[in-house]
PDB file of C-alpha atoms in Angstrom:
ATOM      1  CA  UNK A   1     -92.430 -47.187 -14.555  1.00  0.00           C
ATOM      2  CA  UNK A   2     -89.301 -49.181 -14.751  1.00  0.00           C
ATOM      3  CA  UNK A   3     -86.070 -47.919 -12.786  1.00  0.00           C
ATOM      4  CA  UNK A   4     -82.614 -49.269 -13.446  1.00  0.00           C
ATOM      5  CA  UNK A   5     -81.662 -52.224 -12.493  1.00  0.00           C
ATOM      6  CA  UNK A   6     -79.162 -49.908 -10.698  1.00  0.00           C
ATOM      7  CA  UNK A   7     -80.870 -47.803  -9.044  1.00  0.00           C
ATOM      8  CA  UNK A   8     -82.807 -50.485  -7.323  1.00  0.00           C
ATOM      9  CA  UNK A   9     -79.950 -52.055  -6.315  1.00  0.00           C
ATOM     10  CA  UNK A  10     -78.948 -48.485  -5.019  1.00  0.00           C
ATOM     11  CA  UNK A  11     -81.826 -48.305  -2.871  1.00  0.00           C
ATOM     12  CA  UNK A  12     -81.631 -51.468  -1.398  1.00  0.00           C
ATOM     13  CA  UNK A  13     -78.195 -50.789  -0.617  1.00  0.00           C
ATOM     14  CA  UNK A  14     -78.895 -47.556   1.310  1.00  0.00           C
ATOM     15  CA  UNK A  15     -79.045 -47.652   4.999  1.00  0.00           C
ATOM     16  CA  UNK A  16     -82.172 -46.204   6.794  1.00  0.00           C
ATOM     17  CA  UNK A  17     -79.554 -44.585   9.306  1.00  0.00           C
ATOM     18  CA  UNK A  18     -78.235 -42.496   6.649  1.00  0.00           C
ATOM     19  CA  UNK A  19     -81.125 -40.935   5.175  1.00  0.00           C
ATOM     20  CA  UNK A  20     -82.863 -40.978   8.967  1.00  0.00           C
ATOM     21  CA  UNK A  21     -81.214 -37.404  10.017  1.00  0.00           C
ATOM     22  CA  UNK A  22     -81.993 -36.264   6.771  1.00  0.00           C
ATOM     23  CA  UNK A  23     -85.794 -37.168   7.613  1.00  0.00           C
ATOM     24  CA  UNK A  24     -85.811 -35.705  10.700  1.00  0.00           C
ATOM     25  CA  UNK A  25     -83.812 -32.210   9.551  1.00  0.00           C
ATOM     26  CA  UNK A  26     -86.645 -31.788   6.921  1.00  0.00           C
ATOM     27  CA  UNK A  27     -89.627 -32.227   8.967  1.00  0.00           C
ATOM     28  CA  UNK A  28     -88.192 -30.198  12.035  1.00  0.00           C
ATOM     29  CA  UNK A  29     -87.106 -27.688   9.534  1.00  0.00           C
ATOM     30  CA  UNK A  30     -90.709 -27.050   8.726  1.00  0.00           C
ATOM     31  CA  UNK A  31     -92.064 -26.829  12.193  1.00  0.00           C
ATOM     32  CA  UNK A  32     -93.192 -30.696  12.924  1.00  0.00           C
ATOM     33  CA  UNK A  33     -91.982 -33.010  15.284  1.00  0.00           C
ATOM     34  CA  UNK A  34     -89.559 -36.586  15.493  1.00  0.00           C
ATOM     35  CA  UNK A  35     -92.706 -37.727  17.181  1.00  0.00           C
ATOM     36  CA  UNK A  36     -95.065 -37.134  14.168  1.00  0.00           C
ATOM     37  CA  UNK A  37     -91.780 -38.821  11.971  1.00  0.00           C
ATOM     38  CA  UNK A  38     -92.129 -41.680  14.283  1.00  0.00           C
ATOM     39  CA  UNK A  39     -95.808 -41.662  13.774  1.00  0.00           C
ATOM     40  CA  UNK A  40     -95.393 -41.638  10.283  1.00  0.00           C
ATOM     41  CA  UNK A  41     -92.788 -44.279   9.980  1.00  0.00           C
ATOM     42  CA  UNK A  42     -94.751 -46.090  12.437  1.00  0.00           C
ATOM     43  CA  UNK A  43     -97.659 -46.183  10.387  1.00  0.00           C
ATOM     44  CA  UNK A  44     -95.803 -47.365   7.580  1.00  0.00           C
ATOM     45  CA  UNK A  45     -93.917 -49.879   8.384  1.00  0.00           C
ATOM     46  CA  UNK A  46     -95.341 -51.119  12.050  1.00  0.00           C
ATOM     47  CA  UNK A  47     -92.217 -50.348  14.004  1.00  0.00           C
ATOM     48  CA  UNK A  48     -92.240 -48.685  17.410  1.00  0.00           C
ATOM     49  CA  UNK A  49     -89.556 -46.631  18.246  1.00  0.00           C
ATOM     50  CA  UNK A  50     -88.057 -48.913  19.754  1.00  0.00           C
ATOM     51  CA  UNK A  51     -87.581 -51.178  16.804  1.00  0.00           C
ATOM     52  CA  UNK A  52     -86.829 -47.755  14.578  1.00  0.00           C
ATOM     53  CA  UNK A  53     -83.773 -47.070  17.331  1.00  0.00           C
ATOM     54  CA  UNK A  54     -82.382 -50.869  16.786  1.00  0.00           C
ATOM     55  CA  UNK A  55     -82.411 -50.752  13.308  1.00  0.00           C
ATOM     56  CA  UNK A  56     -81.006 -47.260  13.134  1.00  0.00           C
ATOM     57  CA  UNK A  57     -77.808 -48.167  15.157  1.00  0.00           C
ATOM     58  CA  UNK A  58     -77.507 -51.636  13.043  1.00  0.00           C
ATOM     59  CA  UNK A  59     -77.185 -49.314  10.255  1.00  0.00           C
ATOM     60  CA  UNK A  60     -79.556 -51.986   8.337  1.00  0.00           C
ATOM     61  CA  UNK A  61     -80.227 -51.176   4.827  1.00  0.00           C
ATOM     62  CA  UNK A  62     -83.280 -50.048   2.940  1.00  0.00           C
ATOM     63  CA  UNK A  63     -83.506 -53.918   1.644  1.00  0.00           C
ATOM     64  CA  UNK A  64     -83.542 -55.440   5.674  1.00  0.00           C
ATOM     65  CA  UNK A  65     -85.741 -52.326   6.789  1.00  0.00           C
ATOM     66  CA  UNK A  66     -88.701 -53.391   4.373  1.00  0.00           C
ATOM     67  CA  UNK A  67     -88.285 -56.915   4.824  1.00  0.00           C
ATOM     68  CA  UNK A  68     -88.598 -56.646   8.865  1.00  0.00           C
ATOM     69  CA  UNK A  69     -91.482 -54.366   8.242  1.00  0.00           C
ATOM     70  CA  UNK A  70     -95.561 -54.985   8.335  1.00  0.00           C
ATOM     71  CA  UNK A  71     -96.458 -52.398   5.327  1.00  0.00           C
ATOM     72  CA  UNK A  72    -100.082 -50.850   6.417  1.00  0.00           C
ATOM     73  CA  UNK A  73    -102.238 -52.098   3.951  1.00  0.00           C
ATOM     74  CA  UNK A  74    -103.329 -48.661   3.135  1.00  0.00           C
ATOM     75  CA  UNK A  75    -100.043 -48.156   1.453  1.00  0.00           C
ATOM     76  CA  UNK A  76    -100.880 -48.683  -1.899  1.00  0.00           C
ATOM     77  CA  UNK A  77    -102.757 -45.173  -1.328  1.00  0.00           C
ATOM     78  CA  UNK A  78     -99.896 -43.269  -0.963  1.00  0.00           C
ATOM     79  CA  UNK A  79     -99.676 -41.609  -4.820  1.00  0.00           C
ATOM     80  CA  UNK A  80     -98.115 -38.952  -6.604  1.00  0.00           C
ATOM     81  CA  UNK A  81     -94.642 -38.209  -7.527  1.00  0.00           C
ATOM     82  CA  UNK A  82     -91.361 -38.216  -5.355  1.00  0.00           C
ATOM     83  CA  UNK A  83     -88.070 -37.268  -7.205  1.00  0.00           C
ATOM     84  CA  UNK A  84     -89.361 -37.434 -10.813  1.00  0.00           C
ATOM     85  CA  UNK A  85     -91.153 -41.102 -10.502  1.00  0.00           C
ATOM     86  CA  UNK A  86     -94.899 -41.450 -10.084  1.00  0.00           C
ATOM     87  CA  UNK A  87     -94.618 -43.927  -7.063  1.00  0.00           C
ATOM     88  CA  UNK A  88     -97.791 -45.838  -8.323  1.00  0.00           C
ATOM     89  CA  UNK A  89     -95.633 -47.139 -11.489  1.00  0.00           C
ATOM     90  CA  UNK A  90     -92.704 -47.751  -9.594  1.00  0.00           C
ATOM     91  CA  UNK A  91     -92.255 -51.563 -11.061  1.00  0.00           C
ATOM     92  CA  UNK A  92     -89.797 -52.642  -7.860  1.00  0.00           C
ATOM     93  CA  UNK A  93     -91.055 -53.093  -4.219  1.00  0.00           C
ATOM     94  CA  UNK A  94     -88.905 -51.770  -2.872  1.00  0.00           C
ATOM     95  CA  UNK A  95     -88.087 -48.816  -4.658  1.00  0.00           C
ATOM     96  CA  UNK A  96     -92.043 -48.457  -4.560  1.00  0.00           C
ATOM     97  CA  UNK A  97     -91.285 -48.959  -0.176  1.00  0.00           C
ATOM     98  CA  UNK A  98     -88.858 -46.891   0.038  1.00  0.00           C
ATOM     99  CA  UNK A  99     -90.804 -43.807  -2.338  1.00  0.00           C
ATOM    100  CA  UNK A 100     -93.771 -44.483   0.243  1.00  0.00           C
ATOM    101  CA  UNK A 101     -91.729 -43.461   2.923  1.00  0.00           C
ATOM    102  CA  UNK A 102     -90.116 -40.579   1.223  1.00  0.00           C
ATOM    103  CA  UNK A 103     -93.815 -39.172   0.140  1.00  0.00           C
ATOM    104  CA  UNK A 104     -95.178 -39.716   3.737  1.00  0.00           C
ATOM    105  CA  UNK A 105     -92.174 -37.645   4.979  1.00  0.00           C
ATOM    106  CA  UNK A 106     -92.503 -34.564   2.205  1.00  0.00           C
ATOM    107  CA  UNK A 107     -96.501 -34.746   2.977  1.00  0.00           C
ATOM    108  CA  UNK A 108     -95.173 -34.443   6.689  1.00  0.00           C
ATOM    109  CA  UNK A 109     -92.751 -31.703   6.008  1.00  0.00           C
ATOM    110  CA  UNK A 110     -95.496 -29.414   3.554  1.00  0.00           C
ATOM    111  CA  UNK A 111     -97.803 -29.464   6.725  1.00  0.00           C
ATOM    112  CA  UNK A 112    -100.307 -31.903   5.295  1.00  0.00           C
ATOM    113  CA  UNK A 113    -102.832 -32.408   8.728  1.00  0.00           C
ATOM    114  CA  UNK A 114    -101.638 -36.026  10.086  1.00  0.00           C
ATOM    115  CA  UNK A 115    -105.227 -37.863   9.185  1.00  0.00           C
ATOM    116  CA  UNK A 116    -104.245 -36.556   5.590  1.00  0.00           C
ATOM    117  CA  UNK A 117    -100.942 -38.790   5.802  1.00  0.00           C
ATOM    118  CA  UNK A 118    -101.746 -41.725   6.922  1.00  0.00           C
ATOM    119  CA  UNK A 119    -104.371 -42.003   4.678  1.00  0.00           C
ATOM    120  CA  UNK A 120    -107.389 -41.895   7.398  1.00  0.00           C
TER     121      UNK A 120
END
């Protein structure tokens, strides 16, 4: 699937501290923890929460959150649809990161068991 070339740039230009507190409202909202977020996140992208605290108050974008990260190499089995796109087609990398992250967080939020997530 091909996005705009402005969307991308959207995403890339979206910091991780902005759409963090949105994370964490949604999952706590449904009865999970920041813990499991971290987990999640964690899982993702190889940060600790230490790391995940630094680049939360650096207000880095979407762009310099992917590029510090290790993806798992299991990523590529995160499928399905998040906000209309079928992540799998997603053409960009990083609009196909940054959907990874947003499925693993809805999967999180729906009470999908945490072996289920990271793809286990």
């Amino acid at each position: 699937m091909n996005t705009s070339d402005t969307h991308n740039q959207r995403m890339a230009k979206m910091t991780f501290a902005s759409v963090y507190p949105m994370y964490v409202a949604k999952v706590e909202k449904k009865g999970r923890t920041i813990q499991e977020l971290h987990q999640v996140i964690s899982w993702l992208t190889g940060f600790d929460d230490q790391m995940l605290q630094e680049l939360i108050m650096e207000k880095v974008t979407f762009e310099a959150f992917f590029q510090q990260a290790t993806l798992n190499p299991n990523a590529q089995l995160i499928t399905g649809t998040i906000c209309g796109y079928r992540i799998e087609e997603i053409e960009n990398t990083l609009t196909r990161q940054v959907r990874y992250l947003d499925k693993l967080v809805d999967e999180l939020a729906k009470g999908k068991k945490m072996d289920k997530i990271l793809r286990g």
